[in-house]
XYZ file of C-alpha atoms in Angstrom:
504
model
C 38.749 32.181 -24.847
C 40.729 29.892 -27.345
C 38.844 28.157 -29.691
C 40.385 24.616 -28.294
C 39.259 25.793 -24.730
C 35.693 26.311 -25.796
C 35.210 23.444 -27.678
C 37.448 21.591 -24.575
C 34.423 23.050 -22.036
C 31.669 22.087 -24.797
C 32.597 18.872 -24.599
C 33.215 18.480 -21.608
C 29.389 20.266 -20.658
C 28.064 17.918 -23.434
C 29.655 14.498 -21.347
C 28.348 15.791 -17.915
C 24.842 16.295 -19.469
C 25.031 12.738 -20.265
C 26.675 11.586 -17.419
C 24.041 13.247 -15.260
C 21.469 12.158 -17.098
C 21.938 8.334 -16.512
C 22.540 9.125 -12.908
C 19.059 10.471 -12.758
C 17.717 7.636 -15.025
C 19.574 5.125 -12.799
C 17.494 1.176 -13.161
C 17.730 -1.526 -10.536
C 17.672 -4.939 -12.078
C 14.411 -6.391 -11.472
C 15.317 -9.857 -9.763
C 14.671 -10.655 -6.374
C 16.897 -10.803 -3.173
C 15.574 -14.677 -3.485
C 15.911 -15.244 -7.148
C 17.568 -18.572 -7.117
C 18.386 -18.000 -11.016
C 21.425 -15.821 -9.263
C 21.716 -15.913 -5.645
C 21.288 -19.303 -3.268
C 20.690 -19.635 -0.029
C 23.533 -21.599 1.845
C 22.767 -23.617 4.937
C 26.256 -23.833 7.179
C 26.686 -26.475 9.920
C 28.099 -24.766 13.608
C 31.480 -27.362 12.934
C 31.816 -25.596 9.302
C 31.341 -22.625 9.994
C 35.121 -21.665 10.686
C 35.871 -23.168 7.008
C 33.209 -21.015 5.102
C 34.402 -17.500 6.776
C 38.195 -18.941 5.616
C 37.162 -19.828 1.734
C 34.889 -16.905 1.481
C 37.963 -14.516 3.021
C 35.026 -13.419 5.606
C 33.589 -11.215 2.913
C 30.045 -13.046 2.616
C 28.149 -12.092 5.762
C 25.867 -14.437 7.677
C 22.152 -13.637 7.031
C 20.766 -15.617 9.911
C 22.465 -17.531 12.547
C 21.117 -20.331 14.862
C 22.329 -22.625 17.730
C 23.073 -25.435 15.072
C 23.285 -23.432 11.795
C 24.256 -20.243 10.046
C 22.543 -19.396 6.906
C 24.262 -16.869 4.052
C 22.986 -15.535 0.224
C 25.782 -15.873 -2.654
C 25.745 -15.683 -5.577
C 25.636 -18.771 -7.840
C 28.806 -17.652 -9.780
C 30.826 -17.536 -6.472
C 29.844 -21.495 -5.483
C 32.646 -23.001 -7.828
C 35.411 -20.143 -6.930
C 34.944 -20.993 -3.219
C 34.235 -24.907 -3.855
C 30.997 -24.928 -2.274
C 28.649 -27.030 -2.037
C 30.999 -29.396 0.518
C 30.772 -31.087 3.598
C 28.655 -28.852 6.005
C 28.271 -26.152 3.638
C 25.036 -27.050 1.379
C 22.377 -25.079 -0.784
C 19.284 -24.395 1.341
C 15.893 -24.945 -0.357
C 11.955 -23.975 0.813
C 13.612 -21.963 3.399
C 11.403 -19.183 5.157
C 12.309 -15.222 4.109
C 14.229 -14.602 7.776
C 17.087 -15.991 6.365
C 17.369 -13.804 3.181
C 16.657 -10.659 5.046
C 20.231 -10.330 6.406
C 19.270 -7.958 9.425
C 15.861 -9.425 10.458
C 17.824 -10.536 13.828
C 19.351 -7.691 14.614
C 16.016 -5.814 13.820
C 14.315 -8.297 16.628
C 17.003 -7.857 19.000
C 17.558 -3.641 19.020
C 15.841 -2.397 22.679
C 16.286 1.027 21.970
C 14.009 2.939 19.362
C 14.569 6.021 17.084
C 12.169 6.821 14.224
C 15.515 5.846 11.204
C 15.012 2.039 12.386
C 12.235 1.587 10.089
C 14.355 2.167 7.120
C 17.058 -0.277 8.069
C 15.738 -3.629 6.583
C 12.275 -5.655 5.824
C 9.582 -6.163 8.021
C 7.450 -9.217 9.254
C 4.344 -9.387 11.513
C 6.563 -9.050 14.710
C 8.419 -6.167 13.828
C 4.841 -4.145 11.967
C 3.541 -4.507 15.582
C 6.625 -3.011 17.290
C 7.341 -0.136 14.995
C 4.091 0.933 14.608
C 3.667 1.408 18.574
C 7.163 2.585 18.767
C 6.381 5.510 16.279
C 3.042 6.142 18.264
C 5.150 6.249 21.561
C 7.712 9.133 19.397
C 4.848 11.389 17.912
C 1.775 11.060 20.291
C 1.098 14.458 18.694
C 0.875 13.339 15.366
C 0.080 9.565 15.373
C -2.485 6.681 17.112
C -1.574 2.971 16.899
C -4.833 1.557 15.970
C -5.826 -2.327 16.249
C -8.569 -2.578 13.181
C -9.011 -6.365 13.404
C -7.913 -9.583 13.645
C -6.756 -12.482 11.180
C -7.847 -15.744 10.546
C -5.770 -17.069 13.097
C -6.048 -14.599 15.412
C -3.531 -12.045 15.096
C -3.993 -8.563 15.253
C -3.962 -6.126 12.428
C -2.156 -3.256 13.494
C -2.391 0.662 11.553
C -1.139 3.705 12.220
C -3.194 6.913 12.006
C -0.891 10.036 11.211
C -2.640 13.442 12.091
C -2.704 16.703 14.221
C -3.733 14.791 17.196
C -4.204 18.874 18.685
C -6.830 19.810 15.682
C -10.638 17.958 16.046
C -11.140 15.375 14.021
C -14.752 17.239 13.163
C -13.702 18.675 9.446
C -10.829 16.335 9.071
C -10.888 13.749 5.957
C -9.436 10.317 5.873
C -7.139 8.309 3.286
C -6.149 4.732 3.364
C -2.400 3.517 2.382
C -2.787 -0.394 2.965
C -0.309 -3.041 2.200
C 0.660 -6.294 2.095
C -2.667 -8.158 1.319
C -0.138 -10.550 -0.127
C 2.606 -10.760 2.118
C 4.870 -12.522 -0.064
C 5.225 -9.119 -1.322
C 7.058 -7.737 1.343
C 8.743 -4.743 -0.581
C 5.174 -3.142 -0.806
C 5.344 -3.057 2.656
C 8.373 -0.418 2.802
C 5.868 2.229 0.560
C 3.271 2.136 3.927
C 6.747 2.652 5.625
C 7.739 5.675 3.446
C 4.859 7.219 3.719
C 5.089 7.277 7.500
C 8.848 8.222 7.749
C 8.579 11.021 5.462
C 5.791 12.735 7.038
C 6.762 12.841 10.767
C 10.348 12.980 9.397
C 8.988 16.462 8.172
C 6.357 17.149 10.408
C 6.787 21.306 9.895
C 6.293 20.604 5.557
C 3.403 18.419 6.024
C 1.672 20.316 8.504
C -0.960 21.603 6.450
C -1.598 17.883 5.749
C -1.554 16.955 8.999
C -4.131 19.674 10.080
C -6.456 18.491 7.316
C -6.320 14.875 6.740
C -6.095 11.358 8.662
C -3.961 9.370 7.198
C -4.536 5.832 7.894
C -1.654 3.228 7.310
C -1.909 -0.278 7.432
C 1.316 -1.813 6.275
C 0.291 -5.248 6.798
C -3.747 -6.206 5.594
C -2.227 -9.908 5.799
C -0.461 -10.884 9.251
C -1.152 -14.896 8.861
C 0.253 -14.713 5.703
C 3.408 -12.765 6.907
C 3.685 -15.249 9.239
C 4.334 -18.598 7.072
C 6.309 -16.515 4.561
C 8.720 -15.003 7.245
C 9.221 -18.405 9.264
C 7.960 -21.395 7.458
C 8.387 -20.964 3.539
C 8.799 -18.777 1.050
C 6.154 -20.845 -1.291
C 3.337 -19.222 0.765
C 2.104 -16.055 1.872
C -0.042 -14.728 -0.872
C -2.860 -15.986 1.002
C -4.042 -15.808 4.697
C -3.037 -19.589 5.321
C -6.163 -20.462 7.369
C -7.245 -23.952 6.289
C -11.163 -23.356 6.950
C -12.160 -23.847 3.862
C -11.851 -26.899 1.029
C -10.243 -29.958 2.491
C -8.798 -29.420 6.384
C -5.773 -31.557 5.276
C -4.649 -29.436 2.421
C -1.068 -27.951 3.493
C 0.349 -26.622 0.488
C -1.947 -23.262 -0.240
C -4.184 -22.787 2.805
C -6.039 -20.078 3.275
C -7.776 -17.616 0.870
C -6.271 -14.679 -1.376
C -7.876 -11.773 0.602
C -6.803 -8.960 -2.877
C -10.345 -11.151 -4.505
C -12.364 -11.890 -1.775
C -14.161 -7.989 -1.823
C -17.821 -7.707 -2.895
C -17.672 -5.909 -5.577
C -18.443 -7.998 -8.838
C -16.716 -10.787 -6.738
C -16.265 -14.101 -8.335
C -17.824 -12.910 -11.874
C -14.290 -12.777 -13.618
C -13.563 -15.856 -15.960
C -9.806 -15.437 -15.538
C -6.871 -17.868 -14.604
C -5.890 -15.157 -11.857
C -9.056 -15.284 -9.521
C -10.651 -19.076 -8.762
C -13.076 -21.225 -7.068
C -10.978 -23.817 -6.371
C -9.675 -23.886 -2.710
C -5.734 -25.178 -2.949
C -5.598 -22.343 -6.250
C -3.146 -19.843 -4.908
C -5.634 -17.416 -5.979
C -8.476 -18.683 -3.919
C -11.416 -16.070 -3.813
C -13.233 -17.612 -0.712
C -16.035 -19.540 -0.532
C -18.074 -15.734 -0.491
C -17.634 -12.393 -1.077
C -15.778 -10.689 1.926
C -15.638 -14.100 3.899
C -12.073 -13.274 5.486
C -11.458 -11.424 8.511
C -9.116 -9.162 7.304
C -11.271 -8.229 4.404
C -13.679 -7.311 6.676
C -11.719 -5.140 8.570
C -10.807 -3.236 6.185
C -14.349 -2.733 5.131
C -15.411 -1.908 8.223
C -12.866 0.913 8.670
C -13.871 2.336 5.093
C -17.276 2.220 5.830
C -16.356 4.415 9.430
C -13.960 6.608 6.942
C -15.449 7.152 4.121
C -12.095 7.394 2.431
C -11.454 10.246 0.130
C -8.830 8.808 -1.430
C -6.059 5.359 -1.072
C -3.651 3.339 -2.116
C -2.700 -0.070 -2.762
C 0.627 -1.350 -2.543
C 2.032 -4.490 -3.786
C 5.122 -6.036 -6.438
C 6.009 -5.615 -9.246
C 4.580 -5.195 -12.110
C 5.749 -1.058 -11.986
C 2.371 0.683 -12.755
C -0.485 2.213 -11.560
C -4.052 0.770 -11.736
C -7.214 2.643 -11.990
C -10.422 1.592 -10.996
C -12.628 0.104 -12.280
C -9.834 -2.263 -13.000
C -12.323 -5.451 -13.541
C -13.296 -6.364 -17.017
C -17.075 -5.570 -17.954
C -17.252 -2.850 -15.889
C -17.701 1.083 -16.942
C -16.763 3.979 -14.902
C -18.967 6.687 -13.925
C -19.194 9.522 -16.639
C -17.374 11.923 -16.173
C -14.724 9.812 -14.928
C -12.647 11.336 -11.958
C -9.927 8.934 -11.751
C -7.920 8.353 -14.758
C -7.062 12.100 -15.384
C -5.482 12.179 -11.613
C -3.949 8.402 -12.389
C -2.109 9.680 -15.739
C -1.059 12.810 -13.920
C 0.438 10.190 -11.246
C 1.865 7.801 -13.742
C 4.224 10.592 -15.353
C 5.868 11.759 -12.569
C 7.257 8.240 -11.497
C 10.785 7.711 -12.535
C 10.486 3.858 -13.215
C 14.124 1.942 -11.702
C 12.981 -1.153 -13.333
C 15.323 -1.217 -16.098
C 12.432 -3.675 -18.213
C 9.049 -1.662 -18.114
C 7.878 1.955 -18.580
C 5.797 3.153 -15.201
C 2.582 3.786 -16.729
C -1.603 3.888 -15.841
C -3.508 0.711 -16.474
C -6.646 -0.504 -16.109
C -5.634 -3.960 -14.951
C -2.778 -6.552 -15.955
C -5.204 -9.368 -16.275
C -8.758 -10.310 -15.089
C -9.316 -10.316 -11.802
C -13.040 -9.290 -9.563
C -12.888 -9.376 -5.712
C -10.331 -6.230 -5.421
C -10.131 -3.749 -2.637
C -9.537 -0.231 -4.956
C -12.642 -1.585 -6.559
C -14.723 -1.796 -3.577
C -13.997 1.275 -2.056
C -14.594 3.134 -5.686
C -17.859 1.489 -6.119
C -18.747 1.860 -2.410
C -17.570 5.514 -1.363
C -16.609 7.271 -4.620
C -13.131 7.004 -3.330
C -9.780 7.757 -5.334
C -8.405 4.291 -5.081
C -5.414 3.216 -6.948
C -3.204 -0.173 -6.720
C 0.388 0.845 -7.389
C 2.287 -2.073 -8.362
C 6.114 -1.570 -7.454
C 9.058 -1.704 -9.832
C 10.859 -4.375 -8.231
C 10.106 -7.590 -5.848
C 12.027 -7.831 -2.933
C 15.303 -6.904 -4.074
C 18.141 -6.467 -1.414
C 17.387 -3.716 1.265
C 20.179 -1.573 0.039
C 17.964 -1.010 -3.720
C 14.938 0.079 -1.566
C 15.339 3.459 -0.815
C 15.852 4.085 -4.938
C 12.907 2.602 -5.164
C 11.070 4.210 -2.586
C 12.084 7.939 -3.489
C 11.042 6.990 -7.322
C 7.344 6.236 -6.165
C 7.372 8.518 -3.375
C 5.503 11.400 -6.062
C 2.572 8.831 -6.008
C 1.308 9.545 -2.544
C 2.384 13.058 -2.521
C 0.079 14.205 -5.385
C -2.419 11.979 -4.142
C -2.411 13.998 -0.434
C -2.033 17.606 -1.885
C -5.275 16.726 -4.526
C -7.592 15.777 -1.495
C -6.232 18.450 1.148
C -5.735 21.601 -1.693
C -7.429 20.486 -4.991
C -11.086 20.871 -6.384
C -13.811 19.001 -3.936
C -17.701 19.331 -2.765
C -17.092 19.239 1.175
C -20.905 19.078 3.057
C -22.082 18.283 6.327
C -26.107 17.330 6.097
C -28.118 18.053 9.031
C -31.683 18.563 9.902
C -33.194 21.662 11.484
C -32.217 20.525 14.620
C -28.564 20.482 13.475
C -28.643 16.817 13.862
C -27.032 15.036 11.067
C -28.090 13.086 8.388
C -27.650 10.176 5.959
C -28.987 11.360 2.617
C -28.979 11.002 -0.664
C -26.577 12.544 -3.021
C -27.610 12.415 -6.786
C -25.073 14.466 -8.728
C -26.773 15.946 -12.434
C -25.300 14.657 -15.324
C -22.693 12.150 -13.509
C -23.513 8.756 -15.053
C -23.444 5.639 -12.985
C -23.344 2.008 -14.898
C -23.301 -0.344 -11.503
C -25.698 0.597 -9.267
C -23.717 3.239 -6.869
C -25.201 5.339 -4.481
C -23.184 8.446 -2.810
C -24.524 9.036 0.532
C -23.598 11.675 3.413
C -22.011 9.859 6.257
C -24.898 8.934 9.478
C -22.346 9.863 11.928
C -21.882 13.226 11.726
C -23.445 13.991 7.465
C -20.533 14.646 6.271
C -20.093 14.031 2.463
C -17.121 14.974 0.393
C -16.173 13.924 -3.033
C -12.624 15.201 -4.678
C -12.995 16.168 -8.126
C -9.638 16.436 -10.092
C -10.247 19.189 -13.400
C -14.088 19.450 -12.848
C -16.100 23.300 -11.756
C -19.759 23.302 -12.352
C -21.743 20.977 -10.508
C -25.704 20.251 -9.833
C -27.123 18.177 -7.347
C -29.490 17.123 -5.310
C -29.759 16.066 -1.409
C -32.690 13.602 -0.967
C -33.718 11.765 2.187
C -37.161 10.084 2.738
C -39.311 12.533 4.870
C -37.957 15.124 4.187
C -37.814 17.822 1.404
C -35.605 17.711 -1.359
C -32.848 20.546 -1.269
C -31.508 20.968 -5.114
C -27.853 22.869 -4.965
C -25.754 24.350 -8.030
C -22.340 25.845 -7.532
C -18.774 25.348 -8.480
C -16.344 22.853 -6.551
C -14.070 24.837 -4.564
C -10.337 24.783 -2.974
C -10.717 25.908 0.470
C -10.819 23.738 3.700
C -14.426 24.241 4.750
C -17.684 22.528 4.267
C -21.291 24.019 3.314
C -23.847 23.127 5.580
C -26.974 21.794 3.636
C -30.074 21.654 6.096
C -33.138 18.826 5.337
C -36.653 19.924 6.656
C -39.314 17.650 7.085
C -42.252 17.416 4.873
C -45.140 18.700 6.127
C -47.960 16.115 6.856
C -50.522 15.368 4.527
C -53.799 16.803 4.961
């Protein structure tokens, strides 16, 4: 080889290294689909609609069209080349999302069903409802369409529970993926969405999940609030939009935020982000878990007994880790943050701004769901803030695939990694609720572990930790002490309460 041809191929190695490189490390700029700083919203009168498709050479596509109106996103540059605003053609403002979206009508209008639809564009209320039956209808083998509540206003919640529906649920463990407790955050929505494509989308990888675990996705916490952002206005949405409480005539932020209306250490946050003040947009209720859909979703954790979930919602492109409220102290030794970190570096962040990283909070906020469900059950809960909010459709799948290792890792470390898996029962083989107090495990707030009444079933993941000591107490009956090592395999010990003998 010449010497001009080898340093010819070096260089030329050396500028695909870097050219593949920023492939790989490809960012999506971080404003919105309905960032009015670049993009409007133009409203188009039926008599002018023949002179927009002329001046725009029909390459700006309609995003919503009505009887009277057509409705199309441009970008502010393009207004002065095409002459716009004019006659007929005007700048829309305090529109509702449908007419950003740019195939929400199409979406409505499809009759026939195949499992790729859900990745085609955003999703309101109407459409959660009808995919998530839909993919029930396609994989009754490994899916239920559940109903776990109702809103404010009446509407159902709808989930999806993704498991081996041939395999007894008996030694199966659950995990949450919930979004959209603010619904103005619609892009968090596509991560529930992700999570359900890829996994019957690869049914034959994911079987060993699917034989283990029951996956429970609820895509949209906040239907009410999906509502008024889809079809009344974009200013709203965060919030539930039920005017029960404050004054019945306020119209501008109804409703409560339902992300700070949980119980734990509710309302005890002196922060400009959680407030007692009804119109605030960040409304905690009048009392702790005084919302409908908050209490749906604490009455499926408390049937559950999640081992581990996630939180989705936009954008601040990190993880959090409970406890995420200020004042607060995690148990000792702390089994979250280690499994958090390990989560936070293998995201890829697109946001071309900010770093993905683990956090304990962005600012002070109490009333959280990841909270509650930590405090409550011992459960691996995370938020995951995305990198982006609502950016057009055709940036979400980036997006999506750069996050994707999030849930992943979180799945394989509750099916395959370290736990304590029991089932309590009496001599009988009846089960029991009892008492778990785990030696040398510190607790700051009061928690109690307990094995579940149901069936007494108790199971704790514990990412990096061997040794453990315990103790199984239940009134009435003896105390059974236990010392092992946590362990990989899929099966649970059976730890048998007798009675106490009577006095004499």
């Amino acid at each position: 080889m010449t010497g001009f041809l080898r340093v010819f191929l070096l260089g030329f190695l050396f500028y695909f290294s870097i050219v593949s490189c920023s492939i790989l490390r490809e960012t999506i700029p971080s404003r919105p689909l309905n960032d009015g700083s670049i993009s409007v919203l133009l409203k188009i009168d039926k008599n002018a609609r023949e002179e927009f498709e002329k001046a725009t050479s029909w390459e700006v596509p309609y995003t919503f069209i009505e009887k009277d109106h057509s409705y199309a996103v441009i970008h502010k540059e393009k207004l002065k080349v095409y002459g716009f605003p004019k006659e007929g053609i005007n700048i829309a403002k305090g529109m509702p999302f449908k007419y950003y979206s740019g195939n929400y009508q199409d979406s409505l209008s499809e009759s026939i069903f195949a499992l790729a639809d859900i990745k085609k564009g955003y999703k309101d209320n109407i459409l959660n409802s009808h995919y998530l039956f839909w993919v029930h209808r396609l994989f009754p083998k490994h899916s239920q369409y559940k109903i776990i509540g109702k809103s404010a206003r009446g509407r159902e919640i709808p989930a999806i529970l993704l498991t081996d529906t041939n395999i007894p649920d008996e030694d199966k463990i659950s995990v949450l993926f919930n979004c959209a407790h603010h619904s103005n955050e619609v892009v968090s929505v596509e991560h529930c969405y992700d999570v359900i494509y890829e996994l019957l989308a690869h049914k034959k990888k994911y079987s060993d999940i699917f034989a283990k675990l029951k996956i429970w996705v609820v895509p949209i916490v906040n239907p009410d609030g999906s509502r008024v952002f889809w079809h009344e206005n974009m200013s709203m949405g965060r919030k539930n939009g039920y005017p029960g409480w404050g004054q019945i005539t306020e119209k501008d932020n109804p409703g409560v935020d339902i992300n700070r209306n949980y119980p734990f250490f509710w309302g005890k946050t002196k922060s400009n982000q959680t407030s007692s003040v009804s119109n605030s947009v960040f409304f905690r209720g009048p009392y702790a878990g005084s919302e409908p859909e908050t209490q749906a979703m604490m009455n499926l954790a408390e049937k559950e007994r999640f081992a581990a979930s996630i939180s989705y919602h936009a954008f601040a492109n990190c993880i959090l880790v409970p406890y995420t409220i200020d004042g607060t102290s995690n148990p000792e030794p702390d089994l979250v943050w280690n499994l958090g970190k390990r989560i936070a570096s293998s995201v890829e962040s697109k946001n071309p701004n900010h770093n993905f990283s683990a956090k304990k909070n962005i600012y002070g906020v109490d009333g959280v769901d990841q909270d509650y469900y930590f405090f409550k059950y011992g459960t691996l809960a995370y938020l995951i803030e995305s990198s982006h909010l609502n950016p057009p459709y055709s940036d979400v799948p980036k997006i999506l695939e750069s996050l994707r290792p999030a849930w992943t890792i979180l799945l394989e470390e509750i099916a395959d990694g370290s736990k304590l898996y029991f089932k309590i029962k009496d001599e009988h083989g009846s089960p029991l609720a009892a008492n778990i107090k785990l030696d040398k495990v510190l607790f700051y707030h009061g928690e109690v572990r307990t094995s579940r009444k149901e069936d007494g079933m108790f199971f704790q993941s514990f990412p990096g930790i061997r040794g453990i000591k315990l103790k199984v107490e239940k009134e009435g009956y003896e105390t059974v002490n236990w010392e092992g090592t946590t362990w990989r395999s899929w099966k649970a010990i059976d730890i048998i309460l007798r009675k106490k003998a009577p006095a004499q």
